[in-house]
Tab-separated table of C-alpha atoms in Angstrom:
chain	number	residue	atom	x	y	z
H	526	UNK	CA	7.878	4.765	26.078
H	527	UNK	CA	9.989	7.543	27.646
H	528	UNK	CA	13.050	5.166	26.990
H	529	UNK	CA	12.287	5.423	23.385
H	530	UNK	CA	15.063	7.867	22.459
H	531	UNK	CA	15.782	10.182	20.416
H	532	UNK	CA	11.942	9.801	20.292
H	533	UNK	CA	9.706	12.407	21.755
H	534	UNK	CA	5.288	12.892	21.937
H	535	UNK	CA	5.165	9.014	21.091
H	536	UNK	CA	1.192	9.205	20.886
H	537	UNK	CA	-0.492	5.611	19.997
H	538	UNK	CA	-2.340	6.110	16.222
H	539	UNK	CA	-3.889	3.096	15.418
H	540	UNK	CA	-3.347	-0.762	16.378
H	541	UNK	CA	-2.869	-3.542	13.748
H	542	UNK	CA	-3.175	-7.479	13.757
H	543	UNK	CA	0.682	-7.406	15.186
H	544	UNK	CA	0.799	-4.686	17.583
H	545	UNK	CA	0.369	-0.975	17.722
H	546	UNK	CA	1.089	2.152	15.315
H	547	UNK	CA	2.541	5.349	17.003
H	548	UNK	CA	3.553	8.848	16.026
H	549	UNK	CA	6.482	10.296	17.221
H	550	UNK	CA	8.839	13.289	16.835
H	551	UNK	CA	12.424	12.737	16.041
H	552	UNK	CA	14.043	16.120	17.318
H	553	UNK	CA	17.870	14.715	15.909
H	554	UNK	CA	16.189	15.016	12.254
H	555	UNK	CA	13.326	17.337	13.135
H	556	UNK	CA	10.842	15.409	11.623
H	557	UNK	CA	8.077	13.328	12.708
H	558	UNK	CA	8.183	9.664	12.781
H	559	UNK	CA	5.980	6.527	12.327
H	560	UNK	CA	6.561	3.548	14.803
H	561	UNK	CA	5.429	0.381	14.457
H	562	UNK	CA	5.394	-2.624	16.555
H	563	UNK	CA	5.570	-5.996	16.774
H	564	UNK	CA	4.546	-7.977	19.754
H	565	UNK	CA	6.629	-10.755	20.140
H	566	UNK	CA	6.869	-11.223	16.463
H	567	UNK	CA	10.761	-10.077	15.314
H	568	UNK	CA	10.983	-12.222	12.449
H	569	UNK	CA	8.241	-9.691	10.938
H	570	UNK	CA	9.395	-6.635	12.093
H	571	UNK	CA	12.693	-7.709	10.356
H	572	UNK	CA	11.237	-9.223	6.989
H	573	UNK	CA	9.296	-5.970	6.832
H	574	UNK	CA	12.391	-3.767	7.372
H	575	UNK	CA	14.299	-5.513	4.947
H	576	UNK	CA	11.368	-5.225	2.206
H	577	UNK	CA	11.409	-1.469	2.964
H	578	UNK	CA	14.989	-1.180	2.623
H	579	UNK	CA	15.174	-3.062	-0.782
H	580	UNK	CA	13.010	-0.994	-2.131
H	581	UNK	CA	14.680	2.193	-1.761
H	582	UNK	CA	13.139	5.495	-2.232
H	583	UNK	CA	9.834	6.112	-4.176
H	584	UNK	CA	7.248	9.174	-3.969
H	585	UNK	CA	4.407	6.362	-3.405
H	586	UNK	CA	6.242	4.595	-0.529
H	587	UNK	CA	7.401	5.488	2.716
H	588	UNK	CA	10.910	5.395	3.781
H	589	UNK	CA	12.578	3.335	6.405
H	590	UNK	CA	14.333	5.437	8.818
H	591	UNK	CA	14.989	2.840	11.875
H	592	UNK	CA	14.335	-0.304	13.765
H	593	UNK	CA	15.093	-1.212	17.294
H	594	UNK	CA	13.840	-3.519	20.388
H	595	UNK	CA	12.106	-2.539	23.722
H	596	UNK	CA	10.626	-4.640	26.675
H	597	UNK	CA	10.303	-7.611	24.317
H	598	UNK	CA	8.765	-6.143	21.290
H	599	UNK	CA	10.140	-5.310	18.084
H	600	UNK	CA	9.766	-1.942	16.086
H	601	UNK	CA	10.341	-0.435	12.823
H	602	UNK	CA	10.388	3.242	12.442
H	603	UNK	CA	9.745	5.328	8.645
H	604	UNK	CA	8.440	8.151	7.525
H	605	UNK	CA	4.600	9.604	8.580
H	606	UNK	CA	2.194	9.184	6.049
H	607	UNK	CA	-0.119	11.862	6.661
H	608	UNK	CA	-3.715	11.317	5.405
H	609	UNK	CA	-6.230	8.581	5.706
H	610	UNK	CA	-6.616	5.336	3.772
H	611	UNK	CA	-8.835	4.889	0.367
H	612	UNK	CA	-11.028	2.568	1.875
H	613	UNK	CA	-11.670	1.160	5.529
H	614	UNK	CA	-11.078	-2.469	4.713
H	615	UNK	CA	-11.352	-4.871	1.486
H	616	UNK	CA	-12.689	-4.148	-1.487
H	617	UNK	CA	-16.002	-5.358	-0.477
H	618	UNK	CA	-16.725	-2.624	2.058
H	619	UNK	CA	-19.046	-0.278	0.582
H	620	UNK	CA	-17.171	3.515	-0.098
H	621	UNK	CA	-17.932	6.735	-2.213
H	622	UNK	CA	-18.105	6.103	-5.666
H	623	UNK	CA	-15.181	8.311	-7.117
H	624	UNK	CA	-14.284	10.028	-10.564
H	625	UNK	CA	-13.258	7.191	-13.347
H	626	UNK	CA	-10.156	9.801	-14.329
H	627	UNK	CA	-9.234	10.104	-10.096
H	628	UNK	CA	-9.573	6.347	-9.487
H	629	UNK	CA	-7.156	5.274	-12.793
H	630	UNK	CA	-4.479	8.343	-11.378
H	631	UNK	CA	-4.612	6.848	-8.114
H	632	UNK	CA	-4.500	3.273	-9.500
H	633	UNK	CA	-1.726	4.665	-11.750
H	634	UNK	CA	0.733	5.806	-8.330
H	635	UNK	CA	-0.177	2.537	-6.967
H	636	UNK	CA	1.174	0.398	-9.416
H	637	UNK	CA	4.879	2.828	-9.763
H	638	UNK	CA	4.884	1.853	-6.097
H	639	UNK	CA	4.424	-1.651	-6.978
H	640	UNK	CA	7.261	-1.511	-9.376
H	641	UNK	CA	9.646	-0.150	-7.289
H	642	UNK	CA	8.842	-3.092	-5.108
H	643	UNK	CA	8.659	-5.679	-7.762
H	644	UNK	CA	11.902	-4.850	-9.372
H	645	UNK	CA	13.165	-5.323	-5.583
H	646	UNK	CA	12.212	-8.851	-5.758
H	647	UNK	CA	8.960	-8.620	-3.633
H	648	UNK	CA	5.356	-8.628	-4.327
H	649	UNK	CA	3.169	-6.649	-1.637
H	650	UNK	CA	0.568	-9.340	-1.306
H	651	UNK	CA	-1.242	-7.522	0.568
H	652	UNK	CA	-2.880	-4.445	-1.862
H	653	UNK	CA	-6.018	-3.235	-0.341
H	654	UNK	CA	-7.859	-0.230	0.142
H	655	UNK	CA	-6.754	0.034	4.218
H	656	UNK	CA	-3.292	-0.035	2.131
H	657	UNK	CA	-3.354	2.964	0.698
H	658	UNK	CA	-3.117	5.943	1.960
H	659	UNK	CA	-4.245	9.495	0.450
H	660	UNK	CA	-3.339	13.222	1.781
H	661	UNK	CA	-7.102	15.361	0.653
H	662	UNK	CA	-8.193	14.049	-2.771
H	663	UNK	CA	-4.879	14.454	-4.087
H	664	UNK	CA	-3.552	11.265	-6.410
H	665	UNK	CA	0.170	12.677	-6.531
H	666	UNK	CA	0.081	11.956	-2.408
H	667	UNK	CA	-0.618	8.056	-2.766
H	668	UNK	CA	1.290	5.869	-0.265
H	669	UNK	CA	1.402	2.195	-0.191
H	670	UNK	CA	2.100	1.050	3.026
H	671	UNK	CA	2.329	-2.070	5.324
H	672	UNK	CA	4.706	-5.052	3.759
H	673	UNK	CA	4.067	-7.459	6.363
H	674	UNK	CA	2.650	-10.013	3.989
H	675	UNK	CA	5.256	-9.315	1.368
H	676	UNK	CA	6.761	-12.532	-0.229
H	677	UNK	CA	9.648	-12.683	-2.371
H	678	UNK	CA	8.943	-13.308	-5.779
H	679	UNK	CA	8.760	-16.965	-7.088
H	680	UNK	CA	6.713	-19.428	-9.350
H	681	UNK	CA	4.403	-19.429	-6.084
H	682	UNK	CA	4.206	-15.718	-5.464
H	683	UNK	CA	4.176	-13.832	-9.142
H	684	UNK	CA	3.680	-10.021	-9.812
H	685	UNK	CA	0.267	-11.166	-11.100
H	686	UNK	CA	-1.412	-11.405	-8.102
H	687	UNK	CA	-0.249	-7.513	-6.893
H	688	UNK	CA	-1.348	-6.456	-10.613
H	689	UNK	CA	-5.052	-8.061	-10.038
H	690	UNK	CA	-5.712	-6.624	-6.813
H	691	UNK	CA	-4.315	-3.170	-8.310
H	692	UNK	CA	-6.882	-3.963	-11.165
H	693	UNK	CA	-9.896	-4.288	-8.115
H	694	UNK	CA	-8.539	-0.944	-6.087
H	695	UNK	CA	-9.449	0.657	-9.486
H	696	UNK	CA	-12.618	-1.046	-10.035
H	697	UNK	CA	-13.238	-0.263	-6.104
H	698	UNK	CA	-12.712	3.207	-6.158
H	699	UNK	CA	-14.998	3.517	-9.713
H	700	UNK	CA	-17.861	1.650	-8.295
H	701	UNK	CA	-17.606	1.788	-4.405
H	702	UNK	CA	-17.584	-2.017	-3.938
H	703	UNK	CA	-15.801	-4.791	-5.784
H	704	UNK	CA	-18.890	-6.135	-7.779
H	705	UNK	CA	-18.992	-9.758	-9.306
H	706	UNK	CA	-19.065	-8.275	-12.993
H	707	UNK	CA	-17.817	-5.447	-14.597
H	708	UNK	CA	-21.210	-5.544	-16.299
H	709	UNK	CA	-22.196	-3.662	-13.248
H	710	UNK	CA	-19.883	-0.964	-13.578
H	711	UNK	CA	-20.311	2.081	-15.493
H	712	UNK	CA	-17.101	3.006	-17.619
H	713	UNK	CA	-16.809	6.285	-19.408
H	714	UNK	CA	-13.286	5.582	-20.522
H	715	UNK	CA	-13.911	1.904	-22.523
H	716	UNK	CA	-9.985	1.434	-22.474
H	717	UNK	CA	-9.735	1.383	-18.972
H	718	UNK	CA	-12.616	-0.868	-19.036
H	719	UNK	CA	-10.732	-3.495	-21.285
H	720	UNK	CA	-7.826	-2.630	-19.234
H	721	UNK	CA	-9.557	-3.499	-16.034
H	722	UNK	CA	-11.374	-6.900	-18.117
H	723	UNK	CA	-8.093	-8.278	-19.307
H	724	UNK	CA	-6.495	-8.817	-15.655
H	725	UNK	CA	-9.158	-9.951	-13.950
H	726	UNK	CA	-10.257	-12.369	-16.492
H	727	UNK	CA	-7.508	-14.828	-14.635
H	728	UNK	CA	-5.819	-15.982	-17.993
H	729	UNK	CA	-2.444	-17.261	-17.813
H	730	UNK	CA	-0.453	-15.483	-18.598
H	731	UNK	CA	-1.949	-12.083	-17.995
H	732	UNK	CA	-1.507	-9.503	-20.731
H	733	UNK	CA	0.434	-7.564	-18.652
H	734	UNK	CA	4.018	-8.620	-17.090
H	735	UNK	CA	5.063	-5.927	-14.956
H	736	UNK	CA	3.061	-3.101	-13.017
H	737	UNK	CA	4.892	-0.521	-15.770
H	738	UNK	CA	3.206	-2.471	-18.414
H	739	UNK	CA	-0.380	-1.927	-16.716
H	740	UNK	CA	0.625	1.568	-16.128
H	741	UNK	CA	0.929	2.329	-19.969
H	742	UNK	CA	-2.134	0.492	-20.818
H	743	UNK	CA	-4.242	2.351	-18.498
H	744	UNK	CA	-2.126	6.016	-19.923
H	745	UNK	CA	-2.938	5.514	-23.584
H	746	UNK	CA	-5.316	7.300	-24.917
């Protein structure tokens, strides 16, 4: 790791299914850095670079700074997301129920990050609760992150499925746990109940196109 330069304090974080997370400090930029490897794997780090760069700059998602190779792995470096993630796995985990008006603000930042990578030609594929990261309880502070899984978008891979699972982070984060009704769920805001109803319901098409059209739904009052 010393060889890592400019890098300096590389400190391991956290390991994923394709190698391990560090934080660094970048003393050319004085800032601190995320690094992420990939063992073996540089198709991925590369795919996931190049989804990060398409995207461009968002508030919601983190911004690609670097990539390079070392001993044989790959690694992409972007910004530090501070905070911890919304939930510690899928949306069947059991969590803290939350506030209906905090989960739909939060489900709200999600989806402008899904836009931004949507209108990039992606789809995340990949929106879960470990996916999300949160600074405090503050919704403005949302970051979507990890695009391994991202596909491009086709007949195949369709905004749909990023605007259901958006739909279930909500429903998540309302009710602790992904339940097999929304029966079970106790709404205080009946429009983001039908909101919530009408994607999952699986009906093709869904009622929504885009992640900006969900977002408007779920603002009207």
């Amino acid at each position: 790791m010393k060889d890592w330069k400019p890098y300096e304090h590389v400190k391991q974080i956290g390991r994923g299914s394709h190698g391990r997370v560090f934080k660094a400090y970048d003393p050319v930029h004085d800032r601190w850095v995320a690094i992420k490897e990939a063992v073996k794997r540089e198709k991925d780090a590369r795919h996931e670079a190049m989804v990060m760069k398409s995207y461009g700059s968002s508030p919601f998602l983190p911004e690609l700074y670097d990539s390079f190779a070392y001993d044989g792995s790959s690694f992409i470096v972007m910004e530090y997301v501070e905070g911890h993630p919304v939930g510690k796995g899928d949306f069947h985990r059991e969590a803290e129920k939350r506030e209906e008006e905090w989960s739909v603000q939060v489900t709200i930042h999600v989806l402008e990050a899904l836009a931004a990578i949507h209108e990039s030609g992606y789809i995340h594929y990949d929106v879960r609760p470990k996916n999300i990261m949160i600074k405090g309880e503050d919704p403005a502070t949302v970051k979507v992150i990890d695009f391994t899984l991202a596909k491009r978008i086709s007949e195949r891979f369709t905004v749909g499925r990023d605007l259901q699972d958006a739909a279930r982070l909500c429903v998540f984060l309302i009710h602790g746990c992904l339940p097999d009704s929304l029966d079970n769920v106790e709404f205080r805001n009946e429009r983001v109940r039908t909101t919530l109803e009408s994607i999952l319901e699986n009906k093709d098409p869904l009622p929504y196109s885009s992640a900006r059209g969900m977002i408007e739904a779920l603002k009207e009052e």
